[in-house]
XYZ file of C-alpha atoms in Angstrom:
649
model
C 59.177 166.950 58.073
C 58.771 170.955 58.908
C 57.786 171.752 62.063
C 54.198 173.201 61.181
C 53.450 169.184 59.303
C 54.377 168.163 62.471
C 51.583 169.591 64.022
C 49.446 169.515 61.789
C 49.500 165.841 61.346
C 48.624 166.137 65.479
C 45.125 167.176 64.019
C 44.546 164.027 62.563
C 43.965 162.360 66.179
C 40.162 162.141 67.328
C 39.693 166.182 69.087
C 40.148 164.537 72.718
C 43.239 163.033 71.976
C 45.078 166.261 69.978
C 43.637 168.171 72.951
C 45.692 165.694 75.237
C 48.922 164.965 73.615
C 49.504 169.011 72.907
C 49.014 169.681 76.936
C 51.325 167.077 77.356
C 53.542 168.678 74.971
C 53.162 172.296 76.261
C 54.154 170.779 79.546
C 57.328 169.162 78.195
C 58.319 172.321 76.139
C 57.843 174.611 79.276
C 59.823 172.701 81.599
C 63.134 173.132 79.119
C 61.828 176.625 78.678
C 61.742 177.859 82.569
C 64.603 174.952 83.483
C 67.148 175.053 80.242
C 70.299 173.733 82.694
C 68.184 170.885 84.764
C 68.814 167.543 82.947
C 65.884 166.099 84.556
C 63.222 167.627 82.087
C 65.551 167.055 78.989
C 65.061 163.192 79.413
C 62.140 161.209 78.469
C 61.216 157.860 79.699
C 59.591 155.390 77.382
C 58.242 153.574 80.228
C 56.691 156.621 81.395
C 52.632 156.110 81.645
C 52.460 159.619 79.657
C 54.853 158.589 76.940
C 53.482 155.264 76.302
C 50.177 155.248 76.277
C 49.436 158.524 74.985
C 52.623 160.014 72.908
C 53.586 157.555 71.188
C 49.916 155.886 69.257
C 49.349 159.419 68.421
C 50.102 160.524 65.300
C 52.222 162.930 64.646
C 53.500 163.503 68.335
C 56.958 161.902 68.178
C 57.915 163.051 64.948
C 57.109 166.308 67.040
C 59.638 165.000 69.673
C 61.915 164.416 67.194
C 61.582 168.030 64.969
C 62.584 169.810 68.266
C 65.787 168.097 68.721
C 64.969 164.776 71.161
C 67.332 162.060 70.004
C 66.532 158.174 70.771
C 68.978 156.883 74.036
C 68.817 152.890 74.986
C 65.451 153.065 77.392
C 64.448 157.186 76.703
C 64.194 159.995 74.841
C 67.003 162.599 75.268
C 67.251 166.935 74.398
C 70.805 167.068 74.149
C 72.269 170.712 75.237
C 73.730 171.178 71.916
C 71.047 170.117 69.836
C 67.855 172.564 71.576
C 66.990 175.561 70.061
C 65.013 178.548 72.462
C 63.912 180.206 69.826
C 62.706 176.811 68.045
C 61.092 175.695 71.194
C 59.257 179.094 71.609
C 57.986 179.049 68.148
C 56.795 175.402 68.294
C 55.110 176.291 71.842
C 53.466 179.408 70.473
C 51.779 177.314 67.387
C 50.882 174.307 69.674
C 49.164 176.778 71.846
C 47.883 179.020 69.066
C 46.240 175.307 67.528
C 44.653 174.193 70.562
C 43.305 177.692 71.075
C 41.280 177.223 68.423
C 39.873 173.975 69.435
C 38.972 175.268 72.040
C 37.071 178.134 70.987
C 35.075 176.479 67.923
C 34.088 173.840 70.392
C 32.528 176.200 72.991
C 30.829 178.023 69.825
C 29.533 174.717 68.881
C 28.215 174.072 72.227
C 26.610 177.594 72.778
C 24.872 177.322 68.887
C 23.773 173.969 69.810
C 21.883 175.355 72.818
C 20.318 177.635 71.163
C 19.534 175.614 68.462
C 17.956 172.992 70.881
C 15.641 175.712 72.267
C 14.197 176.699 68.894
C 12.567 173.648 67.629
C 13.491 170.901 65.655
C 12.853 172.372 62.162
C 15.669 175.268 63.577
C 17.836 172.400 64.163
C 17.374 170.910 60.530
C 17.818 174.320 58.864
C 20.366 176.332 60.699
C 23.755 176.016 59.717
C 26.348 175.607 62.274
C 29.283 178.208 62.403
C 31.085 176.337 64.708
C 30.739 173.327 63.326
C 31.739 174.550 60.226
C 34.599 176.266 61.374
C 35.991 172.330 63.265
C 35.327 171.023 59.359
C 37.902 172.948 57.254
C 40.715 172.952 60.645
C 40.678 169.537 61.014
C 40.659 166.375 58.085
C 37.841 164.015 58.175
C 38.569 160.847 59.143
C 37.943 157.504 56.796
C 34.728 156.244 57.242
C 35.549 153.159 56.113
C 36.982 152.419 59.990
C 33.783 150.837 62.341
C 31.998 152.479 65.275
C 34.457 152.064 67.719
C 37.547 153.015 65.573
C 38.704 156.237 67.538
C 39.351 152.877 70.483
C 40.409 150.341 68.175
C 43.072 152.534 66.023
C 44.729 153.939 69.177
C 44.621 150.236 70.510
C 46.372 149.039 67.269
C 48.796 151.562 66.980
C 50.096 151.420 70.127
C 50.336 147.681 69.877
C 52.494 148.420 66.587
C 55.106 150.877 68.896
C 55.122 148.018 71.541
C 56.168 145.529 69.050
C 58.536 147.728 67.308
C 60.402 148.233 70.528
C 59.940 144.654 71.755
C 62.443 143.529 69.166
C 65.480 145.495 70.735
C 65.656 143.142 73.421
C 67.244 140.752 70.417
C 70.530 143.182 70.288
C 71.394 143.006 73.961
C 74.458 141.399 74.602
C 73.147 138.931 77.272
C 70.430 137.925 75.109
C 72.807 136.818 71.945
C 74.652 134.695 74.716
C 71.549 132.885 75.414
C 70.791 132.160 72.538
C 74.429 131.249 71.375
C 74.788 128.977 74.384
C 71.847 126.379 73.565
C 72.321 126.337 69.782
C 74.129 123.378 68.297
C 75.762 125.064 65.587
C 78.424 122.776 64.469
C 76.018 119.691 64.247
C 74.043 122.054 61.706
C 76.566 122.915 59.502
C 77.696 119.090 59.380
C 73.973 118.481 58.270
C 74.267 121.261 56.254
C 77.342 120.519 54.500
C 76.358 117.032 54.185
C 73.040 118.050 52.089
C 75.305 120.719 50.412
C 77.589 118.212 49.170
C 74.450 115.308 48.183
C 73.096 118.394 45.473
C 76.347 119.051 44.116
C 76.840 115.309 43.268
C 73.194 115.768 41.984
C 74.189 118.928 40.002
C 77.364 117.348 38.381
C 75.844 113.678 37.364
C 72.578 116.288 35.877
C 74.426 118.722 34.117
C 72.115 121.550 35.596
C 74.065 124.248 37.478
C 72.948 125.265 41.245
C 73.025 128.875 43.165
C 75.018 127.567 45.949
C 74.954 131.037 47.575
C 71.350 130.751 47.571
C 71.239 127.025 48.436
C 73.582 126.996 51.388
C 70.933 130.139 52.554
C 67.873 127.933 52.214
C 69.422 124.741 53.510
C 71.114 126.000 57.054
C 67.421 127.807 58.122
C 65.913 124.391 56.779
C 67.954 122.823 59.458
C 67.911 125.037 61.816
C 63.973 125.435 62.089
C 64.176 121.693 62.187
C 66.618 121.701 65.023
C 64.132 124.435 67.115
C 60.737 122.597 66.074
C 62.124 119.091 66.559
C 64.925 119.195 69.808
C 64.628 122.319 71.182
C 61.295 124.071 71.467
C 57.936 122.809 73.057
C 54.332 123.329 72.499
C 51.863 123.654 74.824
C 47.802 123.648 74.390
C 47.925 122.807 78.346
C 50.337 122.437 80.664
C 50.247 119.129 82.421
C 48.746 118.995 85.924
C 52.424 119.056 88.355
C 51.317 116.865 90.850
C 49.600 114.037 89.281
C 50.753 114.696 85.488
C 46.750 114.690 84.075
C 45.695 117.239 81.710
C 44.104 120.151 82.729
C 41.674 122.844 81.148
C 41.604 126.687 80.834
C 39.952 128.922 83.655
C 41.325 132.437 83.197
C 43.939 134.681 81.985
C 45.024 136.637 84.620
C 47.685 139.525 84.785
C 47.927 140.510 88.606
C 49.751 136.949 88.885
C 53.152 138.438 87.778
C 53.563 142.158 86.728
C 53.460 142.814 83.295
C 53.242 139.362 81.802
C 49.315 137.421 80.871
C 49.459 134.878 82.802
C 46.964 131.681 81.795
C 45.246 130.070 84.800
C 44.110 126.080 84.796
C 42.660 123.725 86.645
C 43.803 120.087 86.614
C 40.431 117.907 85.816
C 41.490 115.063 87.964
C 42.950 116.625 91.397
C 41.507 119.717 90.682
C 44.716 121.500 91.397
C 45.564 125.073 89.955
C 48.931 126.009 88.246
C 50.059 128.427 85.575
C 51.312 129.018 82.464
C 52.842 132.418 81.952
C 53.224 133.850 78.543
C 56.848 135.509 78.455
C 57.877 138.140 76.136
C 61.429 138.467 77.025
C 63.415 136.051 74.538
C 65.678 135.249 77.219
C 63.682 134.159 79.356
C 61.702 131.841 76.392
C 65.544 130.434 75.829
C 65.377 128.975 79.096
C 61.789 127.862 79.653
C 61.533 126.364 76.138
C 57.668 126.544 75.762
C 54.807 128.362 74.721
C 52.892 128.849 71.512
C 52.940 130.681 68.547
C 54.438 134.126 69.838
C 56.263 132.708 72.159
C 57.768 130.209 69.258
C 58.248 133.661 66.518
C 60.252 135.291 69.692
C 62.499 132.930 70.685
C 63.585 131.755 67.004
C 64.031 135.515 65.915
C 66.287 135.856 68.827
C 68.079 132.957 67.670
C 68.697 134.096 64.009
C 70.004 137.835 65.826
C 72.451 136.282 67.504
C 74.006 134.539 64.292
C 74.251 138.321 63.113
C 71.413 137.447 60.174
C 69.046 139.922 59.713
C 65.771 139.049 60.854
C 61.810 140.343 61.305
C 59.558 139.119 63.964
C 56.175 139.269 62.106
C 52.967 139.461 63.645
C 49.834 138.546 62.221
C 46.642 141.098 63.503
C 44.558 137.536 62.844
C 46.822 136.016 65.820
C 49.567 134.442 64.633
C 53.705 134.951 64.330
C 56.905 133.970 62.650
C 60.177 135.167 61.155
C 61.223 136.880 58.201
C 65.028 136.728 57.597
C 66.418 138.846 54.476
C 68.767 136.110 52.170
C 71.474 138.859 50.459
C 71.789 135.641 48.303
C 68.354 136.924 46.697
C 68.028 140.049 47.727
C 64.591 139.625 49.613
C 62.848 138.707 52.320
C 62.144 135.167 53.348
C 58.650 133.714 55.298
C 60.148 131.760 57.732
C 57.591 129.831 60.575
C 59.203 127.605 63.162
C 56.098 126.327 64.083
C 55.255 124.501 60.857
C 58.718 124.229 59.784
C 57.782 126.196 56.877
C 60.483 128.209 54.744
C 59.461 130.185 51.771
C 55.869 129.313 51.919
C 54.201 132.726 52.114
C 50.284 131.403 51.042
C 50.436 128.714 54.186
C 48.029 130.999 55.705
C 45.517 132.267 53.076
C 45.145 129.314 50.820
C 46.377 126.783 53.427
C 44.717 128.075 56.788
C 42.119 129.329 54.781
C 42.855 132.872 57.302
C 41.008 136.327 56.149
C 44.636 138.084 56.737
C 44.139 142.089 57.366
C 47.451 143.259 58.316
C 50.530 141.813 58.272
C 53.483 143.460 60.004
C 57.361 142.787 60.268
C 59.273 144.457 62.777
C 63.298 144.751 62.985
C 65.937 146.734 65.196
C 65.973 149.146 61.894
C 62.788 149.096 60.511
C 59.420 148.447 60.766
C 57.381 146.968 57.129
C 53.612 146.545 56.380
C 54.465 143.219 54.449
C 50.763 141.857 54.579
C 50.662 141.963 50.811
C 53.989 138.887 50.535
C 51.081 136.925 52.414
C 48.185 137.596 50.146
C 47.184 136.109 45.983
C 44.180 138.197 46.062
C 44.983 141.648 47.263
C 41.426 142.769 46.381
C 39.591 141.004 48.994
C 42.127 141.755 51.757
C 41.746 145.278 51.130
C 38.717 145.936 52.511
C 39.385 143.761 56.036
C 41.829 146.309 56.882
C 39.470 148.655 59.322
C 41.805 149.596 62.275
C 43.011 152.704 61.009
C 43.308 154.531 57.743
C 46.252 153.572 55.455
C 47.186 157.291 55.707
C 47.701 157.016 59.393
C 49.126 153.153 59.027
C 51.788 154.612 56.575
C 52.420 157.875 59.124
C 52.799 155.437 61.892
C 55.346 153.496 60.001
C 57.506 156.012 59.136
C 57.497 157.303 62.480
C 58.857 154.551 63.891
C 61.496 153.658 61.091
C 62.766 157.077 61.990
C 63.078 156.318 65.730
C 64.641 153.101 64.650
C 67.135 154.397 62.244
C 67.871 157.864 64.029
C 71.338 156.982 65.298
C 72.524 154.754 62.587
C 75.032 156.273 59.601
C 74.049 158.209 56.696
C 74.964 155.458 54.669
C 73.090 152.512 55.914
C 69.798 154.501 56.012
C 70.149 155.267 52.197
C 71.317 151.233 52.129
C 68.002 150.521 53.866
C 66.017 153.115 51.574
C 67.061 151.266 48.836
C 65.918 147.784 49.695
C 62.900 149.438 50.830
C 61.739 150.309 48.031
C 62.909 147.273 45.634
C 60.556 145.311 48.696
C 57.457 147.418 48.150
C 57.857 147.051 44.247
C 57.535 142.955 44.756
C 54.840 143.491 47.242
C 53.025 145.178 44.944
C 52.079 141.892 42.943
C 49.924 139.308 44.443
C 52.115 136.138 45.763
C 51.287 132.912 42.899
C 49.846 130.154 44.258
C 52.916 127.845 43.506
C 54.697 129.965 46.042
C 52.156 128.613 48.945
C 51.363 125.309 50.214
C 47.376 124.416 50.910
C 48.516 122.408 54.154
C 46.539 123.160 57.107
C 48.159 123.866 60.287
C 50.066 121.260 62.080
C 51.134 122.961 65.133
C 48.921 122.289 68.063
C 46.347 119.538 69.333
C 43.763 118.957 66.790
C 41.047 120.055 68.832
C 43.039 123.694 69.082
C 43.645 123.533 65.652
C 39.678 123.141 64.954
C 38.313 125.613 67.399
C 40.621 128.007 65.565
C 39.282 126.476 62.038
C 43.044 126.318 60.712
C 43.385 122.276 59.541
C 42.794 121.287 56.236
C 39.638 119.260 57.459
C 38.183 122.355 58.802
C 38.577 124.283 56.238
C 36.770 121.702 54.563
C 33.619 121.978 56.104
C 34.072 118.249 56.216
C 31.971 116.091 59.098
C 34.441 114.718 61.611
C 35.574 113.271 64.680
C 38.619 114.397 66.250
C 40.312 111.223 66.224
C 40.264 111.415 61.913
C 40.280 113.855 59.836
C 38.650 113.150 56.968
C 36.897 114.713 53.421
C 34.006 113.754 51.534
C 34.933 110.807 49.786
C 34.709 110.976 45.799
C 34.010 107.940 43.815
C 34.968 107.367 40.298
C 32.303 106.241 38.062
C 31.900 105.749 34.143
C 30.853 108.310 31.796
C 28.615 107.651 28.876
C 31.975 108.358 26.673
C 33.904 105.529 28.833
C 30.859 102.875 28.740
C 30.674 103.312 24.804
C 34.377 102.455 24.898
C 34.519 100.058 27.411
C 37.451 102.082 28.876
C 38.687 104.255 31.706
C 42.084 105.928 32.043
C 42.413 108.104 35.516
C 45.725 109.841 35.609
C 47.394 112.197 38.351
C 50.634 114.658 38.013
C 52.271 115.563 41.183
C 54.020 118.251 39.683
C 51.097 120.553 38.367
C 48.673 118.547 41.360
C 46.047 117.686 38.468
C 44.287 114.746 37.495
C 43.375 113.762 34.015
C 40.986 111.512 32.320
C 42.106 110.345 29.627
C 38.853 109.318 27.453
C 37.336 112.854 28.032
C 39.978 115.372 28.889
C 38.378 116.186 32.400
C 41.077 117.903 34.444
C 40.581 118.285 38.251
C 43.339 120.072 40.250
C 43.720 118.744 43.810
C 45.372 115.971 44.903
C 42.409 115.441 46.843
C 39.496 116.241 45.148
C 39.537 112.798 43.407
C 40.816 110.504 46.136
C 38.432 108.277 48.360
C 39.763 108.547 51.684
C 43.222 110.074 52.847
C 44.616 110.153 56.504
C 47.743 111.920 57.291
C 48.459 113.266 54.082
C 49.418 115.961 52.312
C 51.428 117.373 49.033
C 55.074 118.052 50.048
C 57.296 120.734 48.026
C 61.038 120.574 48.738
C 61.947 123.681 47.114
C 65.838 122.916 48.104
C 65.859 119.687 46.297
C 62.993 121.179 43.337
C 60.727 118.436 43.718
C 57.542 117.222 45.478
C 55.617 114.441 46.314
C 52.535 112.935 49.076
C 53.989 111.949 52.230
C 52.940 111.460 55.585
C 51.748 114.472 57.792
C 54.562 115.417 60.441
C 55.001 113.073 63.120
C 52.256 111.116 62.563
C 53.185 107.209 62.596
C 51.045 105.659 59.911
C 49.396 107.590 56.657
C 46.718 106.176 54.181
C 44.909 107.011 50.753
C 43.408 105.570 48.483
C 40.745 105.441 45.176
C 37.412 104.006 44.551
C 36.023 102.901 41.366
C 32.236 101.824 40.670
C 30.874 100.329 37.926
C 27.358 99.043 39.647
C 25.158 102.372 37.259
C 26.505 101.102 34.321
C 25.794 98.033 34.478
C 29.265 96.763 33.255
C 32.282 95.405 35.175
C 36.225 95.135 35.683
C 37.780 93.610 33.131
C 41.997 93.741 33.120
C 43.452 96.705 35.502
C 46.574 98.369 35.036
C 48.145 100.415 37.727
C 50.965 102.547 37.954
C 52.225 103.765 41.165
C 55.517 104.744 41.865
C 56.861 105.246 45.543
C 60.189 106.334 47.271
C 61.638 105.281 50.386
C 64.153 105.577 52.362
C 65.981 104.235 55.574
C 63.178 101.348 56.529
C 60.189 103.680 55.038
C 57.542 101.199 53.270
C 54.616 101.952 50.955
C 52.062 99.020 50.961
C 50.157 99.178 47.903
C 46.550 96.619 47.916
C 43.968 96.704 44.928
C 40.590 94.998 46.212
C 37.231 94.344 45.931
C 35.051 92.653 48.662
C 37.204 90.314 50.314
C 39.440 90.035 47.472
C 42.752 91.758 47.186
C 45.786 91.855 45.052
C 49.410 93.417 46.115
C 50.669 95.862 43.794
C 54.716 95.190 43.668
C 57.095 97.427 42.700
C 54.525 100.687 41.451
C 53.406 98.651 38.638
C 50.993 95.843 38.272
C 48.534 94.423 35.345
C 46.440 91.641 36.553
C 42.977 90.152 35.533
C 42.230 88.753 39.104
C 39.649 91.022 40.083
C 38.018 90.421 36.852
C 33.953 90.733 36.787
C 34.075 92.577 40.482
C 31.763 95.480 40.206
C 33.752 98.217 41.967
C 37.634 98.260 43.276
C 39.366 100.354 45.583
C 43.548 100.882 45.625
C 44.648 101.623 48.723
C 48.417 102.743 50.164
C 49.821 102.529 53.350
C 52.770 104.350 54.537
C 54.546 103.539 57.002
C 58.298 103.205 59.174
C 61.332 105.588 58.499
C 63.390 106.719 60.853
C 64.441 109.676 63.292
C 62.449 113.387 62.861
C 62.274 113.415 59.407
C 60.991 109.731 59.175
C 57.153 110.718 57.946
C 59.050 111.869 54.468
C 60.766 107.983 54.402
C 57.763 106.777 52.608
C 56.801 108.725 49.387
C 54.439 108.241 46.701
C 54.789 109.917 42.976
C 57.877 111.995 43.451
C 58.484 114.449 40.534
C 60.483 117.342 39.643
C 58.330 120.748 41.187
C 58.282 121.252 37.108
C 56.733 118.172 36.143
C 54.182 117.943 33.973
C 53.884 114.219 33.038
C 51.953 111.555 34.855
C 53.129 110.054 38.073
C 50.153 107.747 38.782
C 47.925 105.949 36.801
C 45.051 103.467 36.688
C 43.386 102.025 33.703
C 41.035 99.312 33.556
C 38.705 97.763 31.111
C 35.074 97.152 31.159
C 33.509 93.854 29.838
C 29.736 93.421 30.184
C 28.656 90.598 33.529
């Protein structure tokens, strides 16, 4: 960028803030100016008050920086000897100055015209055009006015939030940070699970026939794993800490940040001693490595340290709706991958919209080499996001961006930028298209108490709008009953496919997708895909001990009852998983053995329920011991079924 864009593009800050950031820039130009040899004014703190607060949100101002011939160092902004220019500097001082001149002037001549103006009437006012004002119109582009009242706050706010993150994430490349991290991972353990699962699909593949990317696999298996390893062993979340001298819980008072400098600090107060303590929120990965705790930032920081250090390339991703997680790139596929230690999640890029029901806005990732508006991976319907995204124009989003890949990639080689160019732009041609909903998962979030999970409305029974108690969460129960088609007959067929999630009914071709749209009750469950292994199935929610669903049929409206019932209902277990399968009525109940049963007992009974229990397995992973309808991800045959007849009383 010329020098002249460069200052131009200053213009498109609010008038208080170009005037501003060009004093501050006169200033810095006439200190090399009048002290070319002193060393002190040719280096530029980014912890400077000045720098950070005011330079770099503004648009336009470092690229200024940069056009002059400062070059990124490890903690500042250097003007090496070699690369300065006098005359350069002169000429960019002169057209700075020249600029701001003109501010200056058109805003006293809008000042003096709108005294005058205010001492002629109001119809003067109405009529008389203003020079001045005129004059401010064609120098300087209007801003969006698509961006709320308070936008000239809020877009400084957010930009600068986007510098702070973008040089939050160097802290992953220091030395004593990859030690950290190095030092608690157990790395061989998972590569023997790794290599263990590696070797179980390879069997698979040769007794199937069907060959396997193991490039691709061996990617998506080790950050299985691993996320496992940090979600499971090694990380810990915390709603509220526990009360240190008589272990009770305790409840939020403030958030403080006197308590130690620079870090929020969360203040609570135990309800049963009343004793304070704190719970600071750390943003040095290092630290996190040692303390092991926090929440969902805390949880994105620490794990994105942890990939660094294995030398994979990685994104911490922050989500303006308050959330974060991981993106690592797979060279396998050539792409980006959603990665959330908090859920466990790998590849499931619609857990948010579709499963968390959130209104994202912006979505960004941030690396050591480039920052990436990737809000549009995390979105089917880019249509409705669109118009969320007030903060700032996309103009000045897009400005700010580039900015700061430049600062990022300034020192690296010729070659990797064009490298990095590249995959750029092969990423923003799949972000164009809306993500398809068999990319996502409809879960609601499992991370967290349930009561923090409902105040934030991100469980599946909250986004529901379901009636609850926080001890169950629960839907509105749907209950089967005959159409006129299925009374004439005497017959009803209700099937289920876990591979497309539909059911079907047979007699009149109703379709209803949703595993639980047609089920009476369910209580820890939820659809699992196991994109590794291509299949997916209902399962227990993680780490909860006991899960339960089941279907309700009533005949009572049509005057007809149960004649014979067949039911087929396949489950998988494993290690000492069970699935307890009852059919009953009243008091009366028969045991479904081995997923398929046809019995007359329950013969003349005006309604039935079938109910399954899951239960037992073993170690981290033992909610997925106990499995119900397990199918290929491709599947499009039935997994479940229940048929009965109807015979009049």
């Amino acid at each position: 960028m010329s020098m002249f864009k460069c200052i131009e593009s200053l213009e498109e800050n609010p008038e208080e803030v170009f005037l501003q950031v060009t004093s501050i820039l006169l200033r810095l130009v006439d200190n090399v100016l009048h002290y070319p040899s002193n060393p002190k004014y040719r280096k530029l703190r980014l912890e400077n008050k000045l720098i950070s607060t005011v330079i770099m949100p503004s648009i336009g101002a470092m690229e200024c920086l940069f056009e002059i011939g400062f070059q990124e160092g490890e903690d500042a902004l250097l003007l090496p000897p070699e690369s300065t220019s006098i005359d350069k500097l002169k000429q960019f001082r002169e057209e700075i100055a020249k600029r701001r001149s003109k501010y200056l002037k058109d805003n006293n001549s809008t000042n003096n015209q709108t005294s005058q103006n205010n001492s002629s009437g109001n119809s003067e006012r109405q009529s008389t055009p203003q020079p001045g004002a005129a004059a401010t119109s064609q120098s300087r582009p209007v801003v969006s006015r698509n961006i709320s009242s308070n936008s000239t706050q809020t877009q400084n706010q957010f930009l600068e939030k986007l510098r702070q993150h973008s040089t939050m994430v160097l802290q992953y490349e220091k030395e004593d940070t990859k030690r950290k991290a190095l030092s608690v991972l157990p790395l061989i353990e998972i590569n023997e699970r790794v290599e263990r699962r590696m070797r179980q699909h390879q069997q698979h593949a040769l007794k199937s026939g069907q060959p396997i990317n193991e490039d691709s696999l061996q990617e998506t298996l080790f950050f299985t794993e691993l996320m496992c390893w940090f979600k499971n062993d090694f990380f810990e979340w915390v709603n509220s800490p526990k009360c240190t001298q008589c272990d009770c819980d305790t409840s939020f008072v403030e958030t403080s940040t006197t308590l130690i400098e620079s870090i929020r600090v969360e203040v609570y107060k135990c309800g049963k001693c009343s004793a304070r303590l704190t719970f600071p929120r750390y943003n040095e990965a290092k630290t996190l490595l040692e303390t092991r705790k926090g929440r969902c930032g805390e949880w994105a920081n620490a794990f994105t340290a942890v990939v660094r250090a294995l030398n994979w390339e990685a994104r911490l991703v922050f989500d303006e709706s308050d959330h974060a997680w991981t993106e690592v790139y797979f060279k396998s596929e050539g792409r980006w991958v959603h990665c959330d230690p908090c859920e466990c999640a790998l590849d499931k890029p619609l857990l948010y919209e579709k499963g968390w029901k959130k209104r994202l806005s912006y979505v960004i990732g941030f690396s050591c080499e480039d920052v990436q508006d990737v809000t549009w991976r995390y979105s089917a319907n880019h249509l409705t996001l669109l118009p969320r995204r007030r903060l700032c124009t996309e103009q000045q989003l897009v400005r700010t961006i580039e900015e700061l890949n430049h600062l990022r990639q300034a020192n690296l080689s010729s070659a990797r930028r064009k490298a990095l160019a590249k995959r750029t732009l092969v990423e923003l041609v799949q972000l164009m298209l809306p993500a398809s909903d068999t990319e996502g998962d409809t879960q609601g979030r499992q991370s967290g108490s349930l009561a923090w999970r409902l105040a934030r409305a991100e469980t599946s029974l909250a986004q529901s709008g379901a009636e609850t108690s926080l001890g169950q969460e629960e839907k509105k129960a749907y209950v089967w009953t005959p159409t006129a088609e299925e009374v004439r007959e005497k017959k009803m067929v209700i099937t289920y496919c876990t591979g497309t999630d539909m059911y079907s009914r047979g007699l009149v071709e109703e379709r209803a997708r949703g595993w639980r749209t047609r089920a009476f009750a369910a209580d820890n469950i939820f659809r699992k895909e196991e994109k590794d292994w291509k299949t997916v199935y209902l399962c227990r929610t993680e780490n909860s001990t006991e899960g339960r669903i089941s279907w309700q049929v009533d005949l009572t409206a049509s005057e007809l009852r149960v004649g014979d019932v067949e039911v087929q209902c396949p489950a998988t277990t494993y290690e000492n998983g069970t699935v307890l399968w009852l059919l009953c009525s009243g008091d009366k109940c028969v045991r479904v053995s081995d997923g398929h049963m046809k019995t007359s007992e329950l013969r003349g009974c005006a309604n039935l329920t079938l109910t399954a229990l899951l239960k037992g397995g073993k170690g981290d992973v033992a909610w997925q011991h106990a499995q119900l309808f397990r199918q290929p991800l491709n599947a499009t045959d039935t997994s479940f079924s229940l048929s009965l007849s109807l015979i009049s009383p």
